Short mmCIF file of C-alpha atoms in Angstrom, two decimals:
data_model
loop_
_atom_site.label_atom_id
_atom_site.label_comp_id
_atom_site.label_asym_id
_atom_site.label_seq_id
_atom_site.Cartn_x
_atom_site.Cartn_y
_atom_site.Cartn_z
CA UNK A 1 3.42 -23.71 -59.88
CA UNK A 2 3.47 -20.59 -61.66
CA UNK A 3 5.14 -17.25 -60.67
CA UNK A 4 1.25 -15.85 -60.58
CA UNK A 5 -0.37 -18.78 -58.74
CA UNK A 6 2.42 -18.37 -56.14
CA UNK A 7 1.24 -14.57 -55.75
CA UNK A 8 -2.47 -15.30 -55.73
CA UNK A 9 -1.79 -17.74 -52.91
CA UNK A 10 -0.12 -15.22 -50.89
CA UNK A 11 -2.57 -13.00 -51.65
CA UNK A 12 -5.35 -15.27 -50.27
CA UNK A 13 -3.66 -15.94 -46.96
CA UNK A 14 -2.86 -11.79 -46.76
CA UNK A 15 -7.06 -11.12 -47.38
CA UNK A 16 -7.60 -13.68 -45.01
CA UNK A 17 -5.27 -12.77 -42.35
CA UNK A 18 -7.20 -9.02 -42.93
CA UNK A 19 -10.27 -10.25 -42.15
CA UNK A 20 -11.43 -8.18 -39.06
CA UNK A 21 -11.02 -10.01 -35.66
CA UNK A 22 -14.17 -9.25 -33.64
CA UNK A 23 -16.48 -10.63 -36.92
CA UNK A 24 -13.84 -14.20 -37.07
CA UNK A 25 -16.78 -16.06 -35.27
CA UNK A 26 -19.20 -14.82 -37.27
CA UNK A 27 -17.88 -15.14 -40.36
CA UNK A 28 -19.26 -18.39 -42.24
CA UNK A 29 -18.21 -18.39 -45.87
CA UNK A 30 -15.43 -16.53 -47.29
CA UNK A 31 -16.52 -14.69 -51.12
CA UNK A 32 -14.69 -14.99 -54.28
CA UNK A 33 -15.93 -12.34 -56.46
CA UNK A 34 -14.28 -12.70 -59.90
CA UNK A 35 -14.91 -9.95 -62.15
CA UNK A 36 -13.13 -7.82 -64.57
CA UNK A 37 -11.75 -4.51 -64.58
CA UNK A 38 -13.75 -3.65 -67.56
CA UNK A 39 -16.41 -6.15 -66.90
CA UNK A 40 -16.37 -7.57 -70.71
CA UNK A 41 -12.79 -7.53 -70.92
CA UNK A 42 -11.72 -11.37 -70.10
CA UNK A 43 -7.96 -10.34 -70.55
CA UNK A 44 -7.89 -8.07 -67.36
CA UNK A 45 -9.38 -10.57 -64.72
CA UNK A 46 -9.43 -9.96 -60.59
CA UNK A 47 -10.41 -11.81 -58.01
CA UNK A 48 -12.05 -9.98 -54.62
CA UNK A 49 -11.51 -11.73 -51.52
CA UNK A 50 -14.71 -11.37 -49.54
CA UNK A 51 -17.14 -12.82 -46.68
CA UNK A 52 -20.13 -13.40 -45.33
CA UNK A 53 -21.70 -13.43 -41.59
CA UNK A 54 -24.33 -15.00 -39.08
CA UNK A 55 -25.41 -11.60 -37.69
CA UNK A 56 -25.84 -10.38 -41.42
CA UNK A 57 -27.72 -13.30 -42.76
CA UNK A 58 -29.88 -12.97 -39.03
CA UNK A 59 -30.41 -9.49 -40.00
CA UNK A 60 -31.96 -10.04 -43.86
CA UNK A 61 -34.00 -13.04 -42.43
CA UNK A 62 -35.49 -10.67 -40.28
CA UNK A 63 -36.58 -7.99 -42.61
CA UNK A 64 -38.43 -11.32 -44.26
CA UNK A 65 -35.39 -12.76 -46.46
CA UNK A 66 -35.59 -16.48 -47.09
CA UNK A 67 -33.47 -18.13 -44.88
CA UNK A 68 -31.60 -20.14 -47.32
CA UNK A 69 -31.17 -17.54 -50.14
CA UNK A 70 -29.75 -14.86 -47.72
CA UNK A 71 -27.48 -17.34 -46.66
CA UNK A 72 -26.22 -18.84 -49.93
CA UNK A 73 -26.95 -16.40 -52.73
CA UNK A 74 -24.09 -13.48 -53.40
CA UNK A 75 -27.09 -11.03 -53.67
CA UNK A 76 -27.17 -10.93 -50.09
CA UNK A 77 -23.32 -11.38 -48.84
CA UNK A 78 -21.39 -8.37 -47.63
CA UNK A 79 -19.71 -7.65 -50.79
CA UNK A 80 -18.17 -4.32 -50.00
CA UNK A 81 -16.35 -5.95 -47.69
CA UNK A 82 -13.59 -7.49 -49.53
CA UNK A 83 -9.76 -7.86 -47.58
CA UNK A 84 -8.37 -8.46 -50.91
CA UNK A 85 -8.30 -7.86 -54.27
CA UNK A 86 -5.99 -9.90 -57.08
CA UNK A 87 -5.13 -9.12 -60.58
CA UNK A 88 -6.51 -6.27 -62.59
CA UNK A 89 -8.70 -4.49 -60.03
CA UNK A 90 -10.93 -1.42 -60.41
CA UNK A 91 -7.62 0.69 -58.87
CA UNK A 92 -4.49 0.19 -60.82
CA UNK A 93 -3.05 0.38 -57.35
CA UNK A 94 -4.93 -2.73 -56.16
CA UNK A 95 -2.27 -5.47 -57.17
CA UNK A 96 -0.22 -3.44 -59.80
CA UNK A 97 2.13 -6.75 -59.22
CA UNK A 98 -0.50 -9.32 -59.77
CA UNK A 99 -1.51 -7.84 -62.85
CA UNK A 100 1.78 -7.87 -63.99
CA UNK A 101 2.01 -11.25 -63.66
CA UNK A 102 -1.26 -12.53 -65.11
CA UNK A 103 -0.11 -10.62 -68.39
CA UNK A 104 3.21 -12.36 -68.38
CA UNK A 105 1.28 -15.50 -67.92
CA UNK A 106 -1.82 -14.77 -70.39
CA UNK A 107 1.04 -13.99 -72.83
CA UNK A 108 3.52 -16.84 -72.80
CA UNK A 109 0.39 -19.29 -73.01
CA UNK A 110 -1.03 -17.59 -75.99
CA UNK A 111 -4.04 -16.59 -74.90
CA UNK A 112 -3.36 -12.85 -75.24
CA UNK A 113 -5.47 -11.11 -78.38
CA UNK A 114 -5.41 -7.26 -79.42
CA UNK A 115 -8.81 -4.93 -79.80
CA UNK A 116 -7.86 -5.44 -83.25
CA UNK A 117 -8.57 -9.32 -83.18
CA UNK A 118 -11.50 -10.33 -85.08
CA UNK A 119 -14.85 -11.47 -83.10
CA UNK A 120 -14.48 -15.33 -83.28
CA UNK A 121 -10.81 -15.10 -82.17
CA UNK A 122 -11.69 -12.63 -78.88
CA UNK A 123 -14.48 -15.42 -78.07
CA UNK A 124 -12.18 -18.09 -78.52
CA UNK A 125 -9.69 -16.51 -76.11
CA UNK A 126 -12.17 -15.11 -73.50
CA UNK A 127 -13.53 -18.66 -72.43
CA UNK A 128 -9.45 -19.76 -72.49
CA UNK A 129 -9.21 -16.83 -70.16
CA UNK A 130 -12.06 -17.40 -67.72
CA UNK A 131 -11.21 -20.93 -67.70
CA UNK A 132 -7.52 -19.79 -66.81
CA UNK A 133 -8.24 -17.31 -64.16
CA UNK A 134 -11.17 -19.54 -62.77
CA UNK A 135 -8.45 -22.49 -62.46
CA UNK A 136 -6.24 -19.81 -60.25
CA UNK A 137 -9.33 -19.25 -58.12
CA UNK A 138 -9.36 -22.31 -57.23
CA UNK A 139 -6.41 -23.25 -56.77
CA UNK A 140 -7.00 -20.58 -54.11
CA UNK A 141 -9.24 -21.82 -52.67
CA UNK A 142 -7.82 -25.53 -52.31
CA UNK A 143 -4.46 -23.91 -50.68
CA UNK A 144 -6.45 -21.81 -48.31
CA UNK A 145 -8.08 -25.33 -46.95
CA UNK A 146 -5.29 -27.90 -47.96
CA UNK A 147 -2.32 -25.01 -45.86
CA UNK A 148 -4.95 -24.89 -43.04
CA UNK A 149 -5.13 -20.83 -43.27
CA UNK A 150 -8.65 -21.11 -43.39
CA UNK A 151 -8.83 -23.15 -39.73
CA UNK A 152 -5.93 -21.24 -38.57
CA UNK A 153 -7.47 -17.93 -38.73
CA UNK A 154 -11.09 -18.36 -38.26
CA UNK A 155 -10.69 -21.57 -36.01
CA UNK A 156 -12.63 -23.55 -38.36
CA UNK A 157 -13.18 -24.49 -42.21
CA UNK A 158 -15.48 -22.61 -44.15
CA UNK A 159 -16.30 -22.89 -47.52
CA UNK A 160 -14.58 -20.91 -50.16
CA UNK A 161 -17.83 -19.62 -52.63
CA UNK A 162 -16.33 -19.04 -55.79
CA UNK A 163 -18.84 -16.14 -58.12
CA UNK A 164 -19.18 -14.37 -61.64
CA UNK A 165 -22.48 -12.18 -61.70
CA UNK A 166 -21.83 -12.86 -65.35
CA UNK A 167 -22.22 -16.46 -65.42
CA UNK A 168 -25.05 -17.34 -63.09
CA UNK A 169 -25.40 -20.80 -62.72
CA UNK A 170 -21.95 -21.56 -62.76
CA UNK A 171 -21.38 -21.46 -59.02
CA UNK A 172 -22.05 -25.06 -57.84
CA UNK A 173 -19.19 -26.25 -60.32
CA UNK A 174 -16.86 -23.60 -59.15
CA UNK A 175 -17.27 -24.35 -55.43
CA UNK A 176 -17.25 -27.97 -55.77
CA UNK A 177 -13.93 -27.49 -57.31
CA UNK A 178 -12.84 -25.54 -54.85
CA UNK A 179 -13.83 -27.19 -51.60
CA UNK A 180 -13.76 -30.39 -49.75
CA UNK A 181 -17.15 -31.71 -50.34
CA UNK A 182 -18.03 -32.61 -46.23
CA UNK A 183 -17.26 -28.60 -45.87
CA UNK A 184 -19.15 -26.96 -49.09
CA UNK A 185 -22.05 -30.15 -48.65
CA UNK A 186 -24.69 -27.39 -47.07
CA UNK A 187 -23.99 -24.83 -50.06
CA UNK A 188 -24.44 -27.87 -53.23
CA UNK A 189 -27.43 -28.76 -51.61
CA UNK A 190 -28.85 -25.76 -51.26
CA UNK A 191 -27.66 -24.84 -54.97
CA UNK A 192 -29.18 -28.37 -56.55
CA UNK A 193 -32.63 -27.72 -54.58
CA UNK A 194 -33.12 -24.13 -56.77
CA UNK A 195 -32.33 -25.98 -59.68
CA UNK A 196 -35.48 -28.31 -59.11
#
């Protein structure tokens, strides 16, 4: 394991050990927002530890939301409410130490390129990037289920719902990856029925 998968693991269990007590029982998914801090730029990733809840999804349905879209489509999670936020994040001060260590990381494996680098080169390295920092995600995800964080602090599993707003369509494979199917089963189902 890698100095920055060992910090993005602790970082998981801190975001969910910060998720607010009185909404535990409530809470039914737990968001991973991956983004960028300059959303083109692949080479300063972060990851924003999120979640979801019954009362909220209750609450859209009732203002005429579709049941299964409010509860399984990012447009409609809480995603303001984060408890953590890894790697390059909007604020410098987010995870100055996580960032730190992705660029070590992106470095030593190559995958770093300058604004000078020409076009095919940048595209060649962003989808090495967003492979790399989607492989951390999950790796995440799998410790926060395989430790048993996830049914230590909210007394159950939930799934982990890996998300890029940049790559729509991508989520099924991401939280497949990142789950135990009999726990992320309602989600892929939902996801494969909007694909018919």
């Amino acid at each position: 394991m890698t100095a920055f998968q060992e910090h993005m693991r602790r970082a998981g269990e801190r975001a969910l050990e910060a998720l607010p007590a009185p909404l535990r029982s409530e809470i039914y998914l737990i968001s991973f927002r991956i983004w960028r801090h300059d959303s083109c730029d692949y080479r300063h990733p972060y990851l924003a530890i999120g979640y979801n809840t019954e009362s909220e999804v209750r609450r859209v349905v009732a203002e005429g939301g579709d049941p299964g879209e409010v509860r399984w489509s990012y447009a409609y999670w809480l995603l303001d409410e984060t408890t953590g936020i890894v790697g390059h994040g909007p604020d410098p001060a987010d995870d100055p130490a996580g960032a730190a260590l992705h660029l070590a990381e992106i470095r030593e494996l190559g995958l770093w390129y300058d604004d000078e680098a020409d076009e095919d080169t940048q595209d060649r390295r962003d989808e090495l990037l967003t492979t790399h920092f989607d492989d951390a995600c999950v790796d995440v995800a799998r410790h926060l289920h395989a430790s048993g964080a996830l049914t230590r602090i909210l007394g159950r599993p939930v799934p982990v719902l890996p998300f890029d707003m940049y790559r729509a369509g991508y989520e099924p494979e991401l939280a497949g990856a990142a789950n135990p199917p009999e726990v992320v089963a309602d989600y892929l189902a939902w996801a494969r029925a909007q694909e018919e």
